[in-house]
PDB file of C-alpha atoms in Angstrom:
ATOM      1  CA  UNK A  12      31.772  93.514 251.973  1.00  0.00           C
ATOM      2  CA  UNK A  13      31.531  90.625 249.405  1.00  0.00           C
ATOM      3  CA  UNK A  14      29.542  87.518 250.002  1.00  0.00           C
ATOM      4  CA  UNK A  15      29.147  84.208 248.230  1.00  0.00           C
ATOM      5  CA  UNK A  16      30.423  84.351 244.632  1.00  0.00           C
ATOM      6  CA  UNK A  17      30.828  88.108 244.744  1.00  0.00           C
ATOM      7  CA  UNK A  18      34.538  87.538 245.398  1.00  0.00           C
ATOM      8  CA  UNK A  19      36.285  88.230 242.025  1.00  0.00           C
ATOM      9  CA  UNK A  20      38.335  85.040 242.108  1.00  0.00           C
ATOM     10  CA  UNK A  21      35.346  82.742 242.778  1.00  0.00           C
ATOM     11  CA  UNK A  22      34.300  82.625 239.116  1.00  0.00           C
ATOM     12  CA  UNK A  23      37.774  81.550 238.149  1.00  0.00           C
ATOM     13  CA  UNK A  24      37.791  78.706 240.796  1.00  0.00           C
ATOM     14  CA  UNK A  25      34.375  77.363 239.554  1.00  0.00           C
ATOM     15  CA  UNK A  26      35.360  77.548 235.913  1.00  0.00           C
ATOM     16  CA  UNK A  27      38.587  75.588 236.615  1.00  0.00           C
ATOM     17  CA  UNK A  28      36.639  72.974 238.602  1.00  0.00           C
ATOM     18  CA  UNK A  29      34.260  72.465 235.668  1.00  0.00           C
ATOM     19  CA  UNK A  30      37.024  72.145 233.068  1.00  0.00           C
ATOM     20  CA  UNK A  31      38.889  69.563 235.232  1.00  0.00           C
ATOM     21  CA  UNK A  32      35.819  67.492 235.697  1.00  0.00           C
ATOM     22  CA  UNK A  33      35.622  66.880 232.002  1.00  0.00           C
ATOM     23  CA  UNK A  34      39.186  65.707 231.717  1.00  0.00           C
ATOM     24  CA  UNK A  35      40.071  61.921 231.621  1.00  0.00           C
ATOM     25  CA  UNK A  36      42.612  60.617 234.195  1.00  0.00           C
ATOM     26  CA  UNK A  37      46.173  61.014 233.186  1.00  0.00           C
ATOM     27  CA  UNK A  38      47.848  57.713 232.015  1.00  0.00           C
ATOM     28  CA  UNK A  39      50.753  56.204 233.895  1.00  0.00           C
ATOM     29  CA  UNK A  40      53.932  56.661 231.911  1.00  0.00           C
ATOM     30  CA  UNK A  41      54.966  53.583 230.003  1.00  0.00           C
ATOM     31  CA  UNK A  42      57.643  51.508 231.536  1.00  0.00           C
ATOM     32  CA  UNK A  43      60.458  50.574 229.231  1.00  0.00           C
ATOM     33  CA  UNK A  44      61.024  46.907 228.768  1.00  0.00           C
ATOM     34  CA  UNK A  45      64.418  45.408 229.567  1.00  0.00           C
ATOM     35  CA  UNK A  46      66.432  43.925 232.301  1.00  0.00           C
ATOM     36  CA  UNK A  47      65.776  45.281 235.837  1.00  0.00           C
ATOM     37  CA  UNK A  48      68.011  48.010 236.892  1.00  0.00           C
ATOM     38  CA  UNK A  49      70.567  47.015 239.550  1.00  0.00           C
ATOM     39  CA  UNK A  50      70.463  49.081 242.746  1.00  0.00           C
ATOM     40  CA  UNK A  51      73.420  51.089 243.665  1.00  0.00           C
ATOM     41  CA  UNK A  52      75.788  49.616 246.326  1.00  0.00           C
ATOM     42  CA  UNK A  53      74.544  52.080 248.839  1.00  0.00           C
ATOM     43  CA  UNK A  54      70.923  50.761 248.444  1.00  0.00           C
ATOM     44  CA  UNK A  55      71.824  47.060 248.829  1.00  0.00           C
ATOM     45  CA  UNK A  56      71.060  45.434 252.183  1.00  0.00           C
ATOM     46  CA  UNK A  57      74.002  44.219 254.147  1.00  0.00           C
ATOM     47  CA  UNK A  58      74.956  40.556 253.578  1.00  0.00           C
ATOM     48  CA  UNK A  59      73.624  38.074 256.174  1.00  0.00           C
ATOM     49  CA  UNK A  60      76.143  36.948 258.905  1.00  0.00           C
ATOM     50  CA  UNK A  61      78.000  33.646 258.341  1.00  0.00           C
ATOM     51  CA  UNK A  62      76.357  30.553 259.928  1.00  0.00           C
ATOM     52  CA  UNK A  63      77.230  29.873 263.572  1.00  0.00           C
ATOM     53  CA  UNK A  64      79.536  26.791 263.666  1.00  0.00           C
ATOM     54  CA  UNK A  65      78.028  23.678 265.148  1.00  0.00           C
ATOM     55  CA  UNK A  66      79.226  22.010 268.324  1.00  0.00           C
ATOM     56  CA  UNK A  67      81.462  19.677 266.320  1.00  0.00           C
ATOM     57  CA  UNK A  68      82.845  22.310 263.925  1.00  0.00           C
ATOM     58  CA  UNK A  69      86.630  22.316 263.484  1.00  0.00           C
ATOM     59  CA  UNK A  70      88.706  24.561 261.337  1.00  0.00           C
ATOM     60  CA  UNK A  71      92.312  24.106 260.723  1.00  0.00           C
ATOM     61  CA  UNK A  72      93.008  24.547 264.405  1.00  0.00           C
ATOM     62  CA  UNK A  73      96.430  25.084 266.084  1.00  0.00           C
ATOM     63  CA  UNK A  74      99.180  22.566 266.596  1.00  0.00           C
ATOM     64  CA  UNK A  75      99.515  21.183 270.088  1.00  0.00           C
ATOM     65  CA  UNK A  76     102.614  19.170 269.887  1.00  0.00           C
ATOM     66  CA  UNK A  77     105.867  18.625 267.876  1.00  0.00           C
ATOM     67  CA  UNK A  78     106.238  15.239 266.175  1.00  0.00           C
ATOM     68  CA  UNK A  79     108.897  13.010 267.598  1.00  0.00           C
ATOM     69  CA  UNK A  80     110.024  11.173 270.745  1.00  0.00           C
ATOM     70  CA  UNK A  81     110.240  13.017 274.039  1.00  0.00           C
ATOM     71  CA  UNK A  82     113.142  13.043 276.395  1.00  0.00           C
ATOM     72  CA  UNK A  83     112.456  10.142 278.812  1.00  0.00           C
ATOM     73  CA  UNK A  84     115.964   9.687 280.018  1.00  0.00           C
ATOM     74  CA  UNK A  85     116.015   8.702 283.718  1.00  0.00           C
ATOM     75  CA  UNK A  86     112.278   7.686 283.615  1.00  0.00           C
ATOM     76  CA  UNK A  87     110.948   4.212 284.006  1.00  0.00           C
ATOM     77  CA  UNK A  88     107.607   2.839 282.828  1.00  0.00           C
ATOM     78  CA  UNK A  89     106.194   3.043 286.271  1.00  0.00           C
ATOM     79  CA  UNK A  90     106.911   6.706 286.659  1.00  0.00           C
ATOM     80  CA  UNK A  91     105.347   7.561 283.333  1.00  0.00           C
ATOM     81  CA  UNK A  92     102.296   5.483 284.226  1.00  0.00           C
ATOM     82  CA  UNK A  93     101.772   7.288 287.538  1.00  0.00           C
ATOM     83  CA  UNK A  94     102.222  10.730 285.872  1.00  0.00           C
ATOM     84  CA  UNK A  95      99.604   9.992 283.123  1.00  0.00           C
ATOM     85  CA  UNK A  96      97.220   8.486 285.783  1.00  0.00           C
ATOM     86  CA  UNK A  97      97.247  11.909 287.402  1.00  0.00           C
ATOM     87  CA  UNK A  98      96.518  13.592 284.066  1.00  0.00           C
ATOM     88  CA  UNK A  99      93.476  11.298 283.567  1.00  0.00           C
ATOM     89  CA  UNK A 100      92.409  11.986 287.098  1.00  0.00           C
ATOM     90  CA  UNK A 101      92.090  15.689 286.238  1.00  0.00           C
ATOM     91  CA  UNK A 102      89.265  14.980 283.814  1.00  0.00           C
ATOM     92  CA  UNK A 103      87.950  11.867 282.193  1.00  0.00           C
ATOM     93  CA  UNK A 104      86.562  11.902 278.635  1.00  0.00           C
ATOM     94  CA  UNK A 105      82.982  13.392 278.706  1.00  0.00           C
ATOM     95  CA  UNK A 106      80.079  12.857 276.423  1.00  0.00           C
ATOM     96  CA  UNK A 107      80.931  13.590 272.835  1.00  0.00           C
ATOM     97  CA  UNK A 108      84.633  12.849 273.161  1.00  0.00           C
ATOM     98  CA  UNK A 109      85.551  10.159 270.525  1.00  0.00           C
ATOM     99  CA  UNK A 110      89.362   9.991 270.947  1.00  0.00           C
ATOM    100  CA  UNK A 111      92.398  10.642 273.175  1.00  0.00           C
ATOM    101  CA  UNK A 112      95.464  12.669 272.305  1.00  0.00           C
ATOM    102  CA  UNK A 113      98.556  12.013 274.433  1.00  0.00           C
ATOM    103  CA  UNK A 114     101.718  14.278 274.757  1.00  0.00           C
ATOM    104  CA  UNK A 115     104.778  14.348 276.914  1.00  0.00           C
ATOM    105  CA  UNK A 116     107.313  17.118 277.493  1.00  0.00           C
ATOM    106  CA  UNK A 117     110.452  15.652 278.949  1.00  0.00           C
ATOM    107  CA  UNK A 118     112.980  17.505 281.052  1.00  0.00           C
ATOM    108  CA  UNK A 119     115.185  18.398 278.104  1.00  0.00           C
ATOM    109  CA  UNK A 120     112.258  19.159 275.668  1.00  0.00           C
ATOM    110  CA  UNK A 121     111.339  22.676 274.667  1.00  0.00           C
ATOM    111  CA  UNK A 122     107.791  21.647 273.708  1.00  0.00           C
ATOM    112  CA  UNK A 123     105.220  18.899 274.072  1.00  0.00           C
ATOM    113  CA  UNK A 124     106.032  15.921 271.975  1.00  0.00           C
ATOM    114  CA  UNK A 125     104.403  12.554 271.330  1.00  0.00           C
ATOM    115  CA  UNK A 126     104.065  10.322 274.301  1.00  0.00           C
ATOM    116  CA  UNK A 127     105.740   6.813 274.031  1.00  0.00           C
ATOM    117  CA  UNK A 128     103.667   4.318 272.064  1.00  0.00           C
ATOM    118  CA  UNK A 129     103.308   2.146 275.181  1.00  0.00           C
ATOM    119  CA  UNK A 130     101.700   5.002 277.104  1.00  0.00           C
ATOM    120  CA  UNK A 131      99.308   5.794 274.162  1.00  0.00           C
ATOM    121  CA  UNK A 132      98.150   2.135 273.947  1.00  0.00           C
ATOM    122  CA  UNK A 133      97.787   1.901 277.715  1.00  0.00           C
ATOM    123  CA  UNK A 134      95.447   5.008 277.882  1.00  0.00           C
ATOM    124  CA  UNK A 135      93.448   3.670 274.893  1.00  0.00           C
ATOM    125  CA  UNK A 136      92.777   0.422 276.859  1.00  0.00           C
ATOM    126  CA  UNK A 137      92.187   2.269 280.140  1.00  0.00           C
ATOM    127  CA  UNK A 138      89.643   4.698 278.679  1.00  0.00           C
ATOM    128  CA  UNK A 139      88.396   2.534 275.861  1.00  0.00           C
ATOM    129  CA  UNK A 140      88.764   5.144 273.241  1.00  0.00           C
ATOM    130  CA  UNK A 141      91.095   5.435 270.263  1.00  0.00           C
ATOM    131  CA  UNK A 142      94.323   7.152 271.326  1.00  0.00           C
ATOM    132  CA  UNK A 143      96.734   9.136 269.154  1.00  0.00           C
ATOM    133  CA  UNK A 144     100.079  10.899 269.490  1.00  0.00           C
ATOM    134  CA  UNK A 145      99.542  14.527 270.345  1.00  0.00           C
ATOM    135  CA  UNK A 146     101.216  15.751 267.037  1.00  0.00           C
ATOM    136  CA  UNK A 147      98.357  13.939 265.180  1.00  0.00           C
ATOM    137  CA  UNK A 148      95.964  16.223 266.880  1.00  0.00           C
ATOM    138  CA  UNK A 149      95.103  20.030 266.856  1.00  0.00           C
ATOM    139  CA  UNK A 150      92.915  22.306 268.715  1.00  0.00           C
ATOM    140  CA  UNK A 151      90.426  25.040 268.203  1.00  0.00           C
ATOM    141  CA  UNK A 152      87.173  25.005 270.293  1.00  0.00           C
ATOM    142  CA  UNK A 153      88.252  21.583 271.482  1.00  0.00           C
ATOM    143  CA  UNK A 154      91.189  19.255 270.721  1.00  0.00           C
ATOM    144  CA  UNK A 155      90.485  17.023 267.740  1.00  0.00           C
ATOM    145  CA  UNK A 156      92.107  14.327 265.668  1.00  0.00           C
ATOM    146  CA  UNK A 157      93.533  16.061 262.515  1.00  0.00           C
ATOM    147  CA  UNK A 158      92.739  13.174 260.151  1.00  0.00           C
ATOM    148  CA  UNK A 159      89.191  12.433 261.167  1.00  0.00           C
ATOM    149  CA  UNK A 160      88.110  15.649 263.002  1.00  0.00           C
ATOM    150  CA  UNK A 161      86.996  13.426 265.905  1.00  0.00           C
ATOM    151  CA  UNK A 162      86.527  15.459 269.080  1.00  0.00           C
ATOM    152  CA  UNK A 163      89.154  14.455 271.577  1.00  0.00           C
ATOM    153  CA  UNK A 164      90.544  15.104 275.115  1.00  0.00           C
ATOM    154  CA  UNK A 165      94.151  15.927 275.420  1.00  0.00           C
ATOM    155  CA  UNK A 166      96.425  14.511 278.211  1.00  0.00           C
ATOM    156  CA  UNK A 167      99.879  15.891 278.771  1.00  0.00           C
ATOM    157  CA  UNK A 168     102.604  15.470 281.247  1.00  0.00           C
ATOM    158  CA  UNK A 169     105.452  17.938 281.567  1.00  0.00           C
ATOM    159  CA  UNK A 170     108.485  16.965 283.624  1.00  0.00           C
ATOM    160  CA  UNK A 171     109.620  20.288 285.115  1.00  0.00           C
ATOM    161  CA  UNK A 172     112.608  19.448 287.215  1.00  0.00           C
ATOM    162  CA  UNK A 173     114.627  16.806 288.926  1.00  0.00           C
ATOM    163  CA  UNK A 174     116.385  17.527 292.225  1.00  0.00           C
ATOM    164  CA  UNK A 175     119.637  16.203 293.480  1.00  0.00           C
ATOM    165  CA  UNK A 176     117.872  13.361 295.116  1.00  0.00           C
ATOM    166  CA  UNK A 177     116.128  12.361 291.878  1.00  0.00           C
ATOM    167  CA  UNK A 178     112.824  13.703 292.899  1.00  0.00           C
ATOM    168  CA  UNK A 179     110.764  14.789 289.885  1.00  0.00           C
ATOM    169  CA  UNK A 180     108.413  17.734 289.704  1.00  0.00           C
ATOM    170  CA  UNK A 181     105.789  17.482 286.950  1.00  0.00           C
ATOM    171  CA  UNK A 182     102.525  18.907 285.731  1.00  0.00           C
ATOM    172  CA  UNK A 183      99.675  16.581 284.714  1.00  0.00           C
ATOM    173  CA  UNK A 184      96.986  18.198 282.599  1.00  0.00           C
ATOM    174  CA  UNK A 185      93.765  17.397 280.853  1.00  0.00           C
ATOM    175  CA  UNK A 186      92.534  19.703 278.130  1.00  0.00           C
ATOM    176  CA  UNK A 187      88.954  19.125 276.974  1.00  0.00           C
ATOM    177  CA  UNK A 188      88.028  22.555 275.495  1.00  0.00           C
ATOM    178  CA  UNK A 189      89.301  26.012 274.572  1.00  0.00           C
ATOM    179  CA  UNK A 190      88.186  27.142 277.976  1.00  0.00           C
ATOM    180  CA  UNK A 191      88.317  23.760 279.560  1.00  0.00           C
ATOM    181  CA  UNK A 192      91.515  22.524 281.175  1.00  0.00           C
ATOM    182  CA  UNK A 193      92.648  21.323 284.532  1.00  0.00           C
ATOM    183  CA  UNK A 194      96.266  20.830 285.516  1.00  0.00           C
ATOM    184  CA  UNK A 195      98.129  20.129 288.810  1.00  0.00           C
ATOM    185  CA  UNK A 196     101.782  20.185 289.828  1.00  0.00           C
ATOM    186  CA  UNK A 197     103.185  17.122 291.731  1.00  0.00           C
ATOM    187  CA  UNK A 198     106.376  15.795 293.141  1.00  0.00           C
ATOM    188  CA  UNK A 199     107.043  12.132 292.413  1.00  0.00           C
ATOM    189  CA  UNK A 200     108.426  10.493 295.365  1.00  0.00           C
ATOM    190  CA  UNK A 201     109.338   6.941 296.263  1.00  0.00           C
ATOM    191  CA  UNK A 202     107.362   5.346 299.183  1.00  0.00           C
ATOM    192  CA  UNK A 203     107.320   1.745 300.205  1.00  0.00           C
ATOM    193  CA  UNK A 204     108.725   0.558 296.891  1.00  0.00           C
ATOM    194  CA  UNK A 205     106.378   2.507 294.706  1.00  0.00           C
ATOM    195  CA  UNK A 206     106.026   5.933 293.080  1.00  0.00           C
ATOM    196  CA  UNK A 207     103.672   8.301 294.789  1.00  0.00           C
ATOM    197  CA  UNK A 208     102.514  11.595 293.333  1.00  0.00           C
ATOM    198  CA  UNK A 209     102.507  14.362 296.055  1.00  0.00           C
ATOM    199  CA  UNK A 210     100.597  17.529 295.124  1.00  0.00           C
ATOM    200  CA  UNK A 211     102.508  20.814 295.583  1.00  0.00           C
ATOM    201  CA  UNK A 212      99.424  22.922 295.913  1.00  0.00           C
ATOM    202  CA  UNK A 213      99.869  24.578 292.426  1.00  0.00           C
ATOM    203  CA  UNK A 214      97.064  24.017 289.884  1.00  0.00           C
ATOM    204  CA  UNK A 215      95.465  25.581 286.833  1.00  0.00           C
ATOM    205  CA  UNK A 216      91.805  25.585 286.012  1.00  0.00           C
ATOM    206  CA  UNK A 217      90.056  27.115 283.012  1.00  0.00           C
TER     207      UNK A 217
END
């Protein structure tokens, strides 16, 4: 049995350790000067996400009305006023709303058009906000005025039908956001010499 340095390989190990002790440390390889090397595409970090739009951000938006006069045949000013009063009753302009957009879809219209100028002026005075024809507005997160990007509330009336007695059925709607709208269906009947909106029980809420 061998002990201590009697193991034949021990002398080799000691000799190697002595020779290494006398060596100077190895120098770092020189770095070639020049522009930094670009990392491969697989090594690049992913780009940061786009900034979150602020509360008043508006892109191009979507059209909400067709320019032009609506079909108001058979309607008088008093009827139109009552119908739009119901639209305003669904929701009044909240904080941050800077304008009103107003549209009307008559019985013969295939889409919402601009409300009569008289109606637009009336709502501007009633709500004390600038009012615009609906075709001058668009919508994304909220309705807005195309020219100024001012955040708006959209009021629309859609005349759905007129029966043999001349009774109108219409929808009055307020839209204040992409997921914010309130509409109700009414019948417009004549009582005691004035027009009275009578709810049918149908409504939409989002």
